[in-house]
Each structure stands twice: as C-alpha cells, then as structure tokens.
mmCIF file of C-alpha atoms and ligand atoms in Angstrom:
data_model
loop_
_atom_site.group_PDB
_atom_site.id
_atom_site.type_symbol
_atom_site.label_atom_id
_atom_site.label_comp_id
_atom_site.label_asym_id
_atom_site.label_seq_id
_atom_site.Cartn_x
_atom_site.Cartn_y
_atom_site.Cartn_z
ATOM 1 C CA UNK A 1 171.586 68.603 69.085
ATOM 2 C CA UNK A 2 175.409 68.601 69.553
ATOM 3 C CA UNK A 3 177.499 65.789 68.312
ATOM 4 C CA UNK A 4 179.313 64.096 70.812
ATOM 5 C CA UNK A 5 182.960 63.006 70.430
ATOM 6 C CA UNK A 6 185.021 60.758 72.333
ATOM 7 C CA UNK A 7 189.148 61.205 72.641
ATOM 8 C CA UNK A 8 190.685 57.837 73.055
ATOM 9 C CA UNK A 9 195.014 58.883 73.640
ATOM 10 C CA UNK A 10 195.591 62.137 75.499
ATOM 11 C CA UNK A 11 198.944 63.312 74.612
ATOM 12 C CA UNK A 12 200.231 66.140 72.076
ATOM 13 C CA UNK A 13 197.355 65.463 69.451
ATOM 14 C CA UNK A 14 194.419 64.644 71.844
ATOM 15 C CA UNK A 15 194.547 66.764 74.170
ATOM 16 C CA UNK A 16 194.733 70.047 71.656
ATOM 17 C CA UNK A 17 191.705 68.389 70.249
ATOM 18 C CA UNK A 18 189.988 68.018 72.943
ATOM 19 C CA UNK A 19 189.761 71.344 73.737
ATOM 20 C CA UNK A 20 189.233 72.589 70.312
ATOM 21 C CA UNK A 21 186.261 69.931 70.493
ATOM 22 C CA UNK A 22 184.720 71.511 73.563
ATOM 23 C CA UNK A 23 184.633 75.302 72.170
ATOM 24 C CA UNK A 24 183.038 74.174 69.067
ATOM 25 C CA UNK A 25 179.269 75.366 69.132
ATOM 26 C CA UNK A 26 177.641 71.863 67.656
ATOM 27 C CA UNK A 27 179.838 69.189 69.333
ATOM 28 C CA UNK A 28 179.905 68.298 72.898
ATOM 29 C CA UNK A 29 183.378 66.194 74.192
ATOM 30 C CA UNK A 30 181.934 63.419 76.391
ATOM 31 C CA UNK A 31 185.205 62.729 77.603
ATOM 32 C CA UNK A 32 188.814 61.787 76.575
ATOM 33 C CA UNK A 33 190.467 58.069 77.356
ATOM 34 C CA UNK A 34 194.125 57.566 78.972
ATOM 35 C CA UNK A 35 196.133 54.336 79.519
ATOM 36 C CA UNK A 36 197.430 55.827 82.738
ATOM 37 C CA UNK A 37 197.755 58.701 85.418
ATOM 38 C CA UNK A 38 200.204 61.016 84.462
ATOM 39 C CA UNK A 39 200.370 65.394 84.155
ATOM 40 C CA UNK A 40 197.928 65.230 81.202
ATOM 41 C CA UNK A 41 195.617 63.226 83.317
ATOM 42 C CA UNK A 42 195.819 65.593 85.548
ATOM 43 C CA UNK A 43 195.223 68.770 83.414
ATOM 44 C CA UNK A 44 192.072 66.946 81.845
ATOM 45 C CA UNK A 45 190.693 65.996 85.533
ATOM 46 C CA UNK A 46 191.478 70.121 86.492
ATOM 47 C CA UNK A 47 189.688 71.457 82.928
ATOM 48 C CA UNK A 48 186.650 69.072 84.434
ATOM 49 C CA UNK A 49 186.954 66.462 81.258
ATOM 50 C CA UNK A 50 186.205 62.762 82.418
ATOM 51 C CA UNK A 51 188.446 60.214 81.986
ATOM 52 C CA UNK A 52 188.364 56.953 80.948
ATOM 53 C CA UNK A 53 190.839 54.083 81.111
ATOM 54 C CA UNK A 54 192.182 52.838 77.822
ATOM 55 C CA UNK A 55 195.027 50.554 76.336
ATOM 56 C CA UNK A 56 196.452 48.412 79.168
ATOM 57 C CA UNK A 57 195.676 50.537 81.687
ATOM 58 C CA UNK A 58 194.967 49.725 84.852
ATOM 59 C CA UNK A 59 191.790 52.109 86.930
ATOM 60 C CA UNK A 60 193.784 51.416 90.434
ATOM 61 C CA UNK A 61 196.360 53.264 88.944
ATOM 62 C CA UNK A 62 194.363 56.381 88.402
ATOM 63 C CA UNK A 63 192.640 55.450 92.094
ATOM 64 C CA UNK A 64 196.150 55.801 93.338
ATOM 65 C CA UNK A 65 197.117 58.996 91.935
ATOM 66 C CA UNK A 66 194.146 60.000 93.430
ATOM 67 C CA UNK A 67 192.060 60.891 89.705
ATOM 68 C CA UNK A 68 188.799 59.687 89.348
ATOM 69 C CA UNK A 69 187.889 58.069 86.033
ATOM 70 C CA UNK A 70 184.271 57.488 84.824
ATOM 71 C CA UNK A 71 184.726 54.086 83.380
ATOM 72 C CA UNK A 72 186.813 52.358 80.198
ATOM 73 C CA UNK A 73 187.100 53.112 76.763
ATOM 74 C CA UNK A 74 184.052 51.110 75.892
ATOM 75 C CA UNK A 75 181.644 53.315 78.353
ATOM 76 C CA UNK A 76 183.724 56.098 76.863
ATOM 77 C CA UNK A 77 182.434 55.049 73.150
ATOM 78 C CA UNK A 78 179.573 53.366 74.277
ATOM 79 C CA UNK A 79 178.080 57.212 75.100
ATOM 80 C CA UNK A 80 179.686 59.140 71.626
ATOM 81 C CA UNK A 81 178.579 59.308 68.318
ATOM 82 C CA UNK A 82 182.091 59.456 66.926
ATOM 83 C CA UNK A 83 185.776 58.649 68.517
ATOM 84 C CA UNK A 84 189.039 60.767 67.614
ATOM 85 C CA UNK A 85 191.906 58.446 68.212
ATOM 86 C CA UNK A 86 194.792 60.261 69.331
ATOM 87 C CA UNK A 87 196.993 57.312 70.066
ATOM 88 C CA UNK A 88 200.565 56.927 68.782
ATOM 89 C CA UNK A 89 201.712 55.640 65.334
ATOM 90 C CA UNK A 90 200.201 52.264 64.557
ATOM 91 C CA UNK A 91 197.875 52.045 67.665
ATOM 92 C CA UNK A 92 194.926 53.712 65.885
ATOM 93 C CA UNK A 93 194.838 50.797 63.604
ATOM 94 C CA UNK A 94 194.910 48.059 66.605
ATOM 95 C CA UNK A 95 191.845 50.677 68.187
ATOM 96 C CA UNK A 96 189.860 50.246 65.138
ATOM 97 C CA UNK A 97 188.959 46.858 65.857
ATOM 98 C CA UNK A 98 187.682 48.375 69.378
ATOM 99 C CA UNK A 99 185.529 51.292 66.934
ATOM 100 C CA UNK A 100 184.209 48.648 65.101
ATOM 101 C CA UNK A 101 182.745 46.425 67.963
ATOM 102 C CA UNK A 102 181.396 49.506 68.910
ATOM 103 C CA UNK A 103 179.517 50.881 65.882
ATOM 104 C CA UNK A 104 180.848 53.738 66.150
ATOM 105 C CA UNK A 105 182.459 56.709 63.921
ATOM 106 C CA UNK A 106 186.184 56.575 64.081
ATOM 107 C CA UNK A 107 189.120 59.476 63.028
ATOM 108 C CA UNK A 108 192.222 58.410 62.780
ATOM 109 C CA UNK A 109 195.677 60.188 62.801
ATOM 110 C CA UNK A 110 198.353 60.459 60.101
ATOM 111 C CA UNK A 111 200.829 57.895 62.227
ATOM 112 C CA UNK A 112 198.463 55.482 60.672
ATOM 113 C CA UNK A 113 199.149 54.296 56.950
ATOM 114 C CA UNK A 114 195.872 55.595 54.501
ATOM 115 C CA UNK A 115 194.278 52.271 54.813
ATOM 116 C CA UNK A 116 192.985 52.378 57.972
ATOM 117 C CA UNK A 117 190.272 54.674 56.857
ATOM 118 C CA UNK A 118 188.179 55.134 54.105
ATOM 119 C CA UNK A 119 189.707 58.331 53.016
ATOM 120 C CA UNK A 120 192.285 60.465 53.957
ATOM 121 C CA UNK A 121 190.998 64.485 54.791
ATOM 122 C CA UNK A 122 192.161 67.763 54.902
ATOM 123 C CA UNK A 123 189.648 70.734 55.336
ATOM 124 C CA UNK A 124 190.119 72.629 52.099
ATOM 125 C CA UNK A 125 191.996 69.587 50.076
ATOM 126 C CA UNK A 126 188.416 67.380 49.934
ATOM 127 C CA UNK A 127 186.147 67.470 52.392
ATOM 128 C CA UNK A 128 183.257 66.944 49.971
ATOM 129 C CA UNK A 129 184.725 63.573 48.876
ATOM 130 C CA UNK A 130 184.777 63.366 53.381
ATOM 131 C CA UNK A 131 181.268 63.596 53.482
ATOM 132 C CA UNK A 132 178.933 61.000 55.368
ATOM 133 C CA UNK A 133 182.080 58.629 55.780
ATOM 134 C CA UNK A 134 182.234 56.424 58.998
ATOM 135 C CA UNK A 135 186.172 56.253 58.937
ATOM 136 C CA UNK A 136 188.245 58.856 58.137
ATOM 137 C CA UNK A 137 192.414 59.561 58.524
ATOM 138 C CA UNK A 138 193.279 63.149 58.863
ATOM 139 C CA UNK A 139 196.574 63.223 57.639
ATOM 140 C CA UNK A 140 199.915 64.135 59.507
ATOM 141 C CA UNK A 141 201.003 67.717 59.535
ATOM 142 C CA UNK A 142 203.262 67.845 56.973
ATOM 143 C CA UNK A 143 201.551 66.130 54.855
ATOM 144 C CA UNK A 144 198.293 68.703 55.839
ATOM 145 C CA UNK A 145 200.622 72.149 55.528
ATOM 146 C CA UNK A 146 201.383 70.907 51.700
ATOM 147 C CA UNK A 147 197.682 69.828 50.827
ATOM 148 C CA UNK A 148 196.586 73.400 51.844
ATOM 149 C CA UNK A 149 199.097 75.454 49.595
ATOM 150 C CA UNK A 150 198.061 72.380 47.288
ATOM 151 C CA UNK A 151 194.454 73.794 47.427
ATOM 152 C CA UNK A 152 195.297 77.527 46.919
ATOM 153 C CA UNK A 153 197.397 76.606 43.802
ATOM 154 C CA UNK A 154 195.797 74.121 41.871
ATOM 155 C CA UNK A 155 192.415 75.518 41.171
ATOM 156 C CA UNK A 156 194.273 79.423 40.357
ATOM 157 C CA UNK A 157 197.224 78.196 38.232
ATOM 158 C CA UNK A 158 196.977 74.050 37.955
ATOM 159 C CA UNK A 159 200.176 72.033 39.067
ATOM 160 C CA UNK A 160 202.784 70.825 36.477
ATOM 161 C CA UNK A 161 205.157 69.587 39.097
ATOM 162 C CA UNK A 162 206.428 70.000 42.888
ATOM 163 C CA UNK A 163 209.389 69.202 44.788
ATOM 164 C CA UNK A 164 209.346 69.617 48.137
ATOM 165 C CA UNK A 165 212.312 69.536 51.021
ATOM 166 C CA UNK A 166 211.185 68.815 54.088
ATOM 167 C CA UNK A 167 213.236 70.303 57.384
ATOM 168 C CA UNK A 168 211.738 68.277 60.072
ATOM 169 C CA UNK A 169 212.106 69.078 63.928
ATOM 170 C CA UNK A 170 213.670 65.996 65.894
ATOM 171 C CA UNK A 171 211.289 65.686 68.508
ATOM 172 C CA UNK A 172 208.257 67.830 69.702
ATOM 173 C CA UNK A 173 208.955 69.910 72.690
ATOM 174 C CA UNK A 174 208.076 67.225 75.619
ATOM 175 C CA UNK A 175 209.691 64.564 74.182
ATOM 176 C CA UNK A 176 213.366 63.999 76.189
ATOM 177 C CA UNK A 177 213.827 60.973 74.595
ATOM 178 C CA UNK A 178 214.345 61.547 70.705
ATOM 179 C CA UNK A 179 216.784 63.358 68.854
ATOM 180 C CA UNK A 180 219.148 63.757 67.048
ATOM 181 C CA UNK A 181 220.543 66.674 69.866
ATOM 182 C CA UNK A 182 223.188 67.744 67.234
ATOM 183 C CA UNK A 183 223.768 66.902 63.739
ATOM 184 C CA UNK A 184 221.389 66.543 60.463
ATOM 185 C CA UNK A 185 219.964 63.263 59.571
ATOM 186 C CA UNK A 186 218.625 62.720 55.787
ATOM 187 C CA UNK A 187 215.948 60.401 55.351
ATOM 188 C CA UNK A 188 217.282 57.927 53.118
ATOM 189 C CA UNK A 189 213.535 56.960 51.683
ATOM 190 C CA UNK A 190 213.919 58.477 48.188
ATOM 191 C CA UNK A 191 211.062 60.437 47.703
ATOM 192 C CA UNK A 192 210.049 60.396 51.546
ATOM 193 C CA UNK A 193 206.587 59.330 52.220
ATOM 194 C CA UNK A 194 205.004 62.626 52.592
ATOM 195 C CA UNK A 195 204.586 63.034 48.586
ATOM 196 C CA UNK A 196 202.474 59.815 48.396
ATOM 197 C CA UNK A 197 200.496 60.940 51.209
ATOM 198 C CA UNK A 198 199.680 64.204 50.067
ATOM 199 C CA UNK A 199 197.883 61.843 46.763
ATOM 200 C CA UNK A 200 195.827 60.590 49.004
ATOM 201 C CA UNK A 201 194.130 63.824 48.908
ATOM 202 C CA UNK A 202 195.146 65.126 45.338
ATOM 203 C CA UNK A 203 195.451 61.790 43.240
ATOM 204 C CA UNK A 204 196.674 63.292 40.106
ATOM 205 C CA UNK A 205 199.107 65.709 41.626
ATOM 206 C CA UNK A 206 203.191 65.184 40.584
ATOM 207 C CA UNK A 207 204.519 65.733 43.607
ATOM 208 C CA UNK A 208 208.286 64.248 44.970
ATOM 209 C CA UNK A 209 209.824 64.979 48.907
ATOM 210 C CA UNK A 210 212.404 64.291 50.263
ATOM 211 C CA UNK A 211 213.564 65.293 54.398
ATOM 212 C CA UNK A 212 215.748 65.680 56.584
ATOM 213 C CA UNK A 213 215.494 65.644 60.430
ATOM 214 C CA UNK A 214 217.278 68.877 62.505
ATOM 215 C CA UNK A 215 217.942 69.382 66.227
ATOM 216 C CA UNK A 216 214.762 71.523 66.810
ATOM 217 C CA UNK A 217 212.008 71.362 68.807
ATOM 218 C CA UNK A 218 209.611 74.083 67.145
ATOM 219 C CA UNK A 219 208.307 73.133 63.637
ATOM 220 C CA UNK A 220 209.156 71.889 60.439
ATOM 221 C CA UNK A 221 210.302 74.318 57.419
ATOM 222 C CA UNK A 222 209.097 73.166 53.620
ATOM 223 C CA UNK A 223 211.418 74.846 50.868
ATOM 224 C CA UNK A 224 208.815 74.396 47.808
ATOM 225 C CA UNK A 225 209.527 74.718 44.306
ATOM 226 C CA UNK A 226 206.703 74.690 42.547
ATOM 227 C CA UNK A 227 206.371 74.157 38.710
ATOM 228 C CA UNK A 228 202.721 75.629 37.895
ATOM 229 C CA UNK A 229 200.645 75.280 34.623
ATOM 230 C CA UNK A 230 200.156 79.007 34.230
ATOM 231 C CA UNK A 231 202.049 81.657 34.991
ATOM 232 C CA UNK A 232 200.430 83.841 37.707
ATOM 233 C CA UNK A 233 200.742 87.631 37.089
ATOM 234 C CA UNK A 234 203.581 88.720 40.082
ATOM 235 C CA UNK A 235 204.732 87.149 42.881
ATOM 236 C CA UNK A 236 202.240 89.517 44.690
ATOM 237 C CA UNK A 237 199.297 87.371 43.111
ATOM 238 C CA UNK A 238 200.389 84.324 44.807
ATOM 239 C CA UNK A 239 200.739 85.977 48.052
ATOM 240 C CA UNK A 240 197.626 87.355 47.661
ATOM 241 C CA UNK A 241 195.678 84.004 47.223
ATOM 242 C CA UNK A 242 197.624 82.774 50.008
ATOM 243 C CA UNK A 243 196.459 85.512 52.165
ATOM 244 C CA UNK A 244 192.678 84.996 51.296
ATOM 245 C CA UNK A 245 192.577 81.321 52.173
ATOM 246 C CA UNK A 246 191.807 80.845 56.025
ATOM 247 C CA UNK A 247 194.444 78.794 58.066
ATOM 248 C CA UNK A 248 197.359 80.587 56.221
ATOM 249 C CA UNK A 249 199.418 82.929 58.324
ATOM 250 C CA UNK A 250 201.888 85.227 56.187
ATOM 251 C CA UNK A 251 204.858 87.552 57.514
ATOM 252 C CA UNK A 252 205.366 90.990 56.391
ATOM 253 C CA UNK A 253 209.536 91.640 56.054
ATOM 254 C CA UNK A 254 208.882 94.548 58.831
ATOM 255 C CA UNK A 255 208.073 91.918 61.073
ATOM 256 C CA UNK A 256 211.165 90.988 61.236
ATOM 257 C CA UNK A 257 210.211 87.248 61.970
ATOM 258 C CA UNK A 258 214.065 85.641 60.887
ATOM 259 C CA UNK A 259 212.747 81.800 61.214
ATOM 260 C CA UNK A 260 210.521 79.925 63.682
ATOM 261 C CA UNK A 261 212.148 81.427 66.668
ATOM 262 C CA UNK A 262 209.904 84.542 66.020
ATOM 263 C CA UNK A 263 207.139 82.246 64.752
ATOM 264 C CA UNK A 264 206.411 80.468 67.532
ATOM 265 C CA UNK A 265 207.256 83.873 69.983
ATOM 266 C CA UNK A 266 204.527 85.511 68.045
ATOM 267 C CA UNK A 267 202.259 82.383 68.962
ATOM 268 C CA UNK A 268 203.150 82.519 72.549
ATOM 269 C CA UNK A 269 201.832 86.344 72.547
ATOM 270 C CA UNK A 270 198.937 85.756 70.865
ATOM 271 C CA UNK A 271 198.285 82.886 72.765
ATOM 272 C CA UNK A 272 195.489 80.547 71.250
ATOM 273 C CA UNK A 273 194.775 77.072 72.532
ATOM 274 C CA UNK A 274 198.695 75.786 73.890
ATOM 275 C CA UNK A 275 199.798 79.401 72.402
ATOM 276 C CA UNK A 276 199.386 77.646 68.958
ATOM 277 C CA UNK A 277 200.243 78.262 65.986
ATOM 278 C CA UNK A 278 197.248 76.202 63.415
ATOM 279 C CA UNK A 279 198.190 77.920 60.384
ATOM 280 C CA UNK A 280 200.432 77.122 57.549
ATOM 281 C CA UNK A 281 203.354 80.243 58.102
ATOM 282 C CA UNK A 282 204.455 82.219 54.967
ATOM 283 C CA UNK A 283 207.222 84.766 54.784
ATOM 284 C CA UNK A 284 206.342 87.489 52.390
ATOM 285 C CA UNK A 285 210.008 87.594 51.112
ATOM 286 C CA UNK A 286 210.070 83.756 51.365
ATOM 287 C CA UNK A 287 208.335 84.131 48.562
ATOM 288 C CA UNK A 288 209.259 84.023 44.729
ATOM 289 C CA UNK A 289 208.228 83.713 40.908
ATOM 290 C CA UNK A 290 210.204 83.136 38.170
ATOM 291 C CA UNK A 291 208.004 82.825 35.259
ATOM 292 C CA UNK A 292 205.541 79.426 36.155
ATOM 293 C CA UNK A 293 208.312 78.558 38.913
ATOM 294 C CA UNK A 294 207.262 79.655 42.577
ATOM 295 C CA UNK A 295 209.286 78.720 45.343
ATOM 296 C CA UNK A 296 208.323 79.732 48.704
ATOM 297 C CA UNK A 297 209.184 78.382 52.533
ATOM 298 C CA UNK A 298 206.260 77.511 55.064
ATOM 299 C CA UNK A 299 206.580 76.753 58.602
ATOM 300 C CA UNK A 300 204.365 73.999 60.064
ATOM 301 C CA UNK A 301 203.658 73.600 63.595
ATOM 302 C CA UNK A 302 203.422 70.113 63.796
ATOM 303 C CA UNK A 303 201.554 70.242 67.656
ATOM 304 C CA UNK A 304 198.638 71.840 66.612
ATOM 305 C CA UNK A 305 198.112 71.849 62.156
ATOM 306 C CA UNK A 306 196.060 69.249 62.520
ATOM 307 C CA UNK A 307 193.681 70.373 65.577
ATOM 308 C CA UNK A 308 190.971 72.433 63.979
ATOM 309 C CA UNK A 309 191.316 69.485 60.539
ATOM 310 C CA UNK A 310 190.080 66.909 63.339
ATOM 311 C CA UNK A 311 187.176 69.363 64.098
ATOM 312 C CA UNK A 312 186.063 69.449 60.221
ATOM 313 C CA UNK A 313 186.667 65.906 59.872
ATOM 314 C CA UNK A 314 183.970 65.228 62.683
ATOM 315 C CA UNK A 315 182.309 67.754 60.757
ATOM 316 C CA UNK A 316 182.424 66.073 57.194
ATOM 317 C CA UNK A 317 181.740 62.941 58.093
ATOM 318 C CA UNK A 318 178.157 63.701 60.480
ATOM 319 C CA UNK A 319 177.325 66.066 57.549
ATOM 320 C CA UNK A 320 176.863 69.296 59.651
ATOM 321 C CA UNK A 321 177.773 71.942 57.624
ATOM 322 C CA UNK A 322 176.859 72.469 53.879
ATOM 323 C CA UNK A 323 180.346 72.648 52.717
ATOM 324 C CA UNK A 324 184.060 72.813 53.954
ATOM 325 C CA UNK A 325 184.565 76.481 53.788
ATOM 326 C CA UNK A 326 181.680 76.954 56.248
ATOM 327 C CA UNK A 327 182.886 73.888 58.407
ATOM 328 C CA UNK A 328 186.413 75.562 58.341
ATOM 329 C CA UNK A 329 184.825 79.313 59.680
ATOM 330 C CA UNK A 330 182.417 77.860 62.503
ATOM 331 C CA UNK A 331 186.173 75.840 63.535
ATOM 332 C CA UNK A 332 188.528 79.202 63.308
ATOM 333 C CA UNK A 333 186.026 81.444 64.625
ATOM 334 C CA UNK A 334 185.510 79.392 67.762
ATOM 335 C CA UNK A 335 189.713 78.502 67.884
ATOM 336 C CA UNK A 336 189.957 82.573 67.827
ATOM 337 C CA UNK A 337 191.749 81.900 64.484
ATOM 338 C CA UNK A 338 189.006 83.634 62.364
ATOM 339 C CA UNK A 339 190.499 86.808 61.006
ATOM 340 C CA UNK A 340 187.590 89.160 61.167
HETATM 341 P P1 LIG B 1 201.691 61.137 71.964
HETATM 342 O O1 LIG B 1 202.656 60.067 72.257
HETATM 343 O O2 LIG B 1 201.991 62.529 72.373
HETATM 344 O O3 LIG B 1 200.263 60.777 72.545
HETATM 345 C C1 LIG B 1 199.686 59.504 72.397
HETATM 346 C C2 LIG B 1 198.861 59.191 73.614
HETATM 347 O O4 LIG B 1 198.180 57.946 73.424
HETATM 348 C C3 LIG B 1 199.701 59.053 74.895
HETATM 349 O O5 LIG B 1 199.064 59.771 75.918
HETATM 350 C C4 LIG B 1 199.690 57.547 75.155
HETATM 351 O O6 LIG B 1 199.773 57.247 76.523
HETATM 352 C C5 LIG B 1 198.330 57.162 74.608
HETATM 353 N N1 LIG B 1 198.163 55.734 74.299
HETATM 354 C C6 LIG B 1 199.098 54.745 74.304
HETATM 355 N N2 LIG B 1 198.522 53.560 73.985
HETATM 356 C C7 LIG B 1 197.214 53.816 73.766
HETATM 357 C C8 LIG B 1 196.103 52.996 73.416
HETATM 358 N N3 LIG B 1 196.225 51.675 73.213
HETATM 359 N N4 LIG B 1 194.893 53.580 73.266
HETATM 360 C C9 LIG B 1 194.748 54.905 73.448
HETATM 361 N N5 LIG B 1 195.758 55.739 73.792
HETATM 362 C C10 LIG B 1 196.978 55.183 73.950
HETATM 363 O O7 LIG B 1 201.455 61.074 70.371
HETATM 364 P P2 LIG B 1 200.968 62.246 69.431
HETATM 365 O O8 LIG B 1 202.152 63.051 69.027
HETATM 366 O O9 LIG B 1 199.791 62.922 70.042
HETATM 367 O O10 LIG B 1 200.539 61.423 68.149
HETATM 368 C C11 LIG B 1 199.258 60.839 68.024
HETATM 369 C C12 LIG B 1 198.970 60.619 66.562
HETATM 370 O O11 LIG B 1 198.973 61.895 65.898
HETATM 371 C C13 LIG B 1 199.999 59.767 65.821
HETATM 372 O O12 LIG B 1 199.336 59.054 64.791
HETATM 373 C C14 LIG B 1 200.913 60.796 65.199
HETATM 374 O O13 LIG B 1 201.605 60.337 64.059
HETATM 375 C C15 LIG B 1 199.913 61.872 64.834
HETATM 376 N N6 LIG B 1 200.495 63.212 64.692
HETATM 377 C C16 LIG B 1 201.434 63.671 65.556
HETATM 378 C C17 LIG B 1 201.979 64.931 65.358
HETATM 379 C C18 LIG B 1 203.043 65.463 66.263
HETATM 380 O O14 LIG B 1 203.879 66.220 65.813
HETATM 381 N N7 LIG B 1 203.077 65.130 67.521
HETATM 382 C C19 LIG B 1 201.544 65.732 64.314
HETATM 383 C C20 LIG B 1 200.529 65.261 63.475
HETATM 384 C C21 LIG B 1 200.014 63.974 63.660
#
C-alpha cells in the first residue's frame, strides 16, 4: 500500500516536491492545494495533479481561468495520510491548526520557527530520532547543506568548533520583487539564526554563523572553518568521506567549475527534476586541512536541497524504511540522483 501525501502551497518548494512525491515507489500524491489560478496551477493541471483550493482562495477563480479543481484543502486532507505544507514563512504554523482538525500527519518547512513541530529533520542528521512522529519541520536549506557535512564529520573526526559564513542569494530566480539588485547586505543578527537551527538537529554541536545577502539568483556559498577533535590523515581523507555520503556532489579542478555559474550549468545539462541541483556542492580545491582545521566552500541550491529531505521525512515519520540510509537510496534512486 502506498502512502498518500497531500501538498497544501504550490510554489518553489511544493511543487519540486510534488513531483519528487509522485516518482517515489511507496507514496502516491493525491493532489497538491493552491490559493489561486496562476502558471503553477497550470503546470500541475497539464502534469494531471488535482487541485484543490486553499488559503483565501476563491474556486470561481480557478472556474474562470478555466482549471478545474477537485475540491478544498479539507477534501484535499480529508483523502491523505500525511500533508507537506509548502506555504510561505509563517503560514505553515497558521495551517497547522487546519492539520490538526484534520487528524492528519503534517511536514512543515524551515520558514517556520522549530516549534511548530515536534522535531526538526534532516535525512542523514537524525532521522531515527524522526521516526513514528506526527509533526515534523524539515529544516531550511541552509540550515540542511550544514547538517549534512555536520553528519559526515562528526561521527569520523568529532566537532570542537565551527564557524560558518553564509553568502546568501537575494531572491530565488522567479522572484522580481526582492533584492538587493546591487550591493551586499550583512545580516546584522550576530550569530545569524542558521547556527541555532542547525542544534535543532545536533544539540551539542558549537556552531556560530553569520550572512550576508548578494545580488544572485543561483545559490548560496558556505565558507566553513571547521575546528575538528581529531586530526584526519590529509585533506584527501575528508574529501573522501565527503564523496561516499549520498547527496554530496564534489568538483574535480579539471572541471573547471569557477563558482555556481558552472554549478548550476552542469545542473541544467544533467537535467533532474527543474534541472536541479539536490546535493550539497564541494570543490575539490575548495578544500583544505591544516592540522584539525578544515575549511572548505559548499554551494547550496536553495530550490531544490530540501526536495528529496521532504520525501524521507514522509518516510521517517510512517516508518517505511528500516533506517535513513535506505530511506535516502529508495529517494535518490527514484530522483535519478543515485550514483550507481
Ligand atoms: P513560495 O512563495 O514560492 O510558495 C508558497 C506557495 O504557497 C505559493 O504558491 C502561495 O500562493 C501559497 N500559499 C499562500 N498562502 C497559502 C496558504 N494559506 N495555504 C497554502 N498555500 C498558501 O514559497 P517557497 O519558497 O516555496 O517557500 C515555502 C516554504 O519553504 C517556506 O517555509 C520557506 O522558508 C521554505 N523554504 C524555501 C526555500 C527557498 O529557497 N525558496 C528553501 C528552503 C525552504
């Protein structure tokens, strides 16, 4: 029997996980919720995905546009065993209330604060602690690309501390309406709020971040330094557990990848999902160790990180698969991110 999962908020999150949802072999997407007609509603009407009316939205409105919808978000729940809410920043938590009227399983995004959920999740962070919850928050995607290297350091060589600078893009690639279009703008919350968040998967980990905000569109650059307990052997070690860890994508220097430019060309030829790119990006030269100090760049791509994390999330929480590593290669190998 295949789970069934509801999308309620159809924009840059929801719709990527909607389709991841609907290529996974033991989950079925009943249908995805929108407060009103637009392109999106469109695309999910033309990949044959029903729609539902949600938020303030009005079904004449779809009528008019000429998009048929199947009912409202409480049909939409009303048939799922567990809802992804996709809405924007703060709106998940006002949709709980809706989740919990309707018994059902809720996931909620990392625009929400760590309290709307009873845990926070990444894939290879925790999902045992994940397991069998009814609300769960999977956390934004900068917050996810640290928690992974987090997870392919700490067991190897333990943490002793990490600072992290966050480059963040202005506005993702649709948006016309944020910026800043020229100029750098620091983020004046000393740490930022990413290092807290990333404890709400590793508790004990000393972690501080601070971020700025660039005129880009394309992702979001970490420069890491990273204080371990233990000194690994060569920098050559580190890549090496990087490259074994699924969801980590590294760059050979005769690649001649220069930044995220080439990055997000490469994901545009290899074109997965919206031509992608789910992995945490290492450069190979990005990359160095100075005794128990590592520092090393990684490029998120803040679209589509957190896709195939909803997917083990759902995964986690209805208990169906025996751990997060298998959860993690039933995702990739039906995203076509599987390596072999
Ligand atoms: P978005 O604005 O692209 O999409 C949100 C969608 O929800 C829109 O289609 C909007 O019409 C719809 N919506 C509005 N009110 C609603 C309601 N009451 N109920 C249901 N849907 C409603 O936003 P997004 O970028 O997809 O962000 C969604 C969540 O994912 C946020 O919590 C955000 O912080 C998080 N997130 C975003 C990114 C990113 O870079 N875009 C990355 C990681 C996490």
């Amino acid at each position: 029997m295949r789970v069934r999962v509801a999308i309620n908020g159809f924009g840059t999150i929801g719709k990527r996980v909607a389709d991841a949802v609907a290529k996974q072999p033991d989950m079925e997407l009943v249908g995805v919720a929108k407060t009103r007609p637009s392109y999106e509603a469109r695309r999910a009407a033309e990949k044959g995905y029903r729609l539902f009316v949600t938020g303030e939205g009005k079904s004449s409105d779809f009528d008019a546009a000429g998009l048929a919808t199947s009912g409202t978000i409480h049909d939409l729940l009303a048939a799922a065993d567990v809802v992804v809410d996709a809405a924007p920043d703060k709106v998940g938590k006002e949709n709980r209330k809706l989740y919990e009227k309707a018994g059902i399983r809720a996931i909620f995004q990392g625009g929400e604060k760590a309290d709307v959920a009873e845990a926070s999740f990444n894939a290879l962070g925790n999902y045992d602690v994940c397991r069998g919850k009814r609300t769960l928050r999977v956390v934004s995607c900068n917050t996810t690309g640290i928690a992974r290297a987090a997870a392919v350091l700490i067991p190897r060589w333990g943490v002793d501390h990490w600072e992290v600078t966050l480059v963040r893009r202005a506005a993702d690639p649709a948006e016309s309406k944020k910026g800043p279009l020229n100029g750098i703008v620091p983020t004046f919350q000393l740490p930022s709020h990413h290092g807290p968040d990333v404890k709400s998967i590793f508790p004990d980990l000393v972690i501080a971040t601070t971020a700025v905000v660039v005129p880009t569109t394309l992702m979001h650059v970490h420069v890491n330094h990273v204080r371990l307990k233990t000194a690994p052997r060569d920098a050559a070690e580190v890549l090496d557990a990087f490259r074994a860890t699924p969801r980590f994508h590294l760059f050979a220097p005769w690649e001649h990848v220069d930044g995220t430019p080439q990055v997000m060309e490469y994901a545009r030829d290899r074109g997965i999902g919206f031509n992608d790119m789910m992995e945490n990006v290492l450069w190979q030269e990005g990359l160095r160790l100075d005794g128990r100090d590592t520092y090393f760049f990684q490029a998120i791509h803040q679209e589509s990180i957190v896709v195939p994390e909803n997917v083990d999330a759902i995964r986690a929480m209805l208990d169906l698969a025996p751990d997060g590593r298998s959860s993690i290669a039933i995702t990739d190998r039906a995203l076509g991110l599987a390596r072999s």
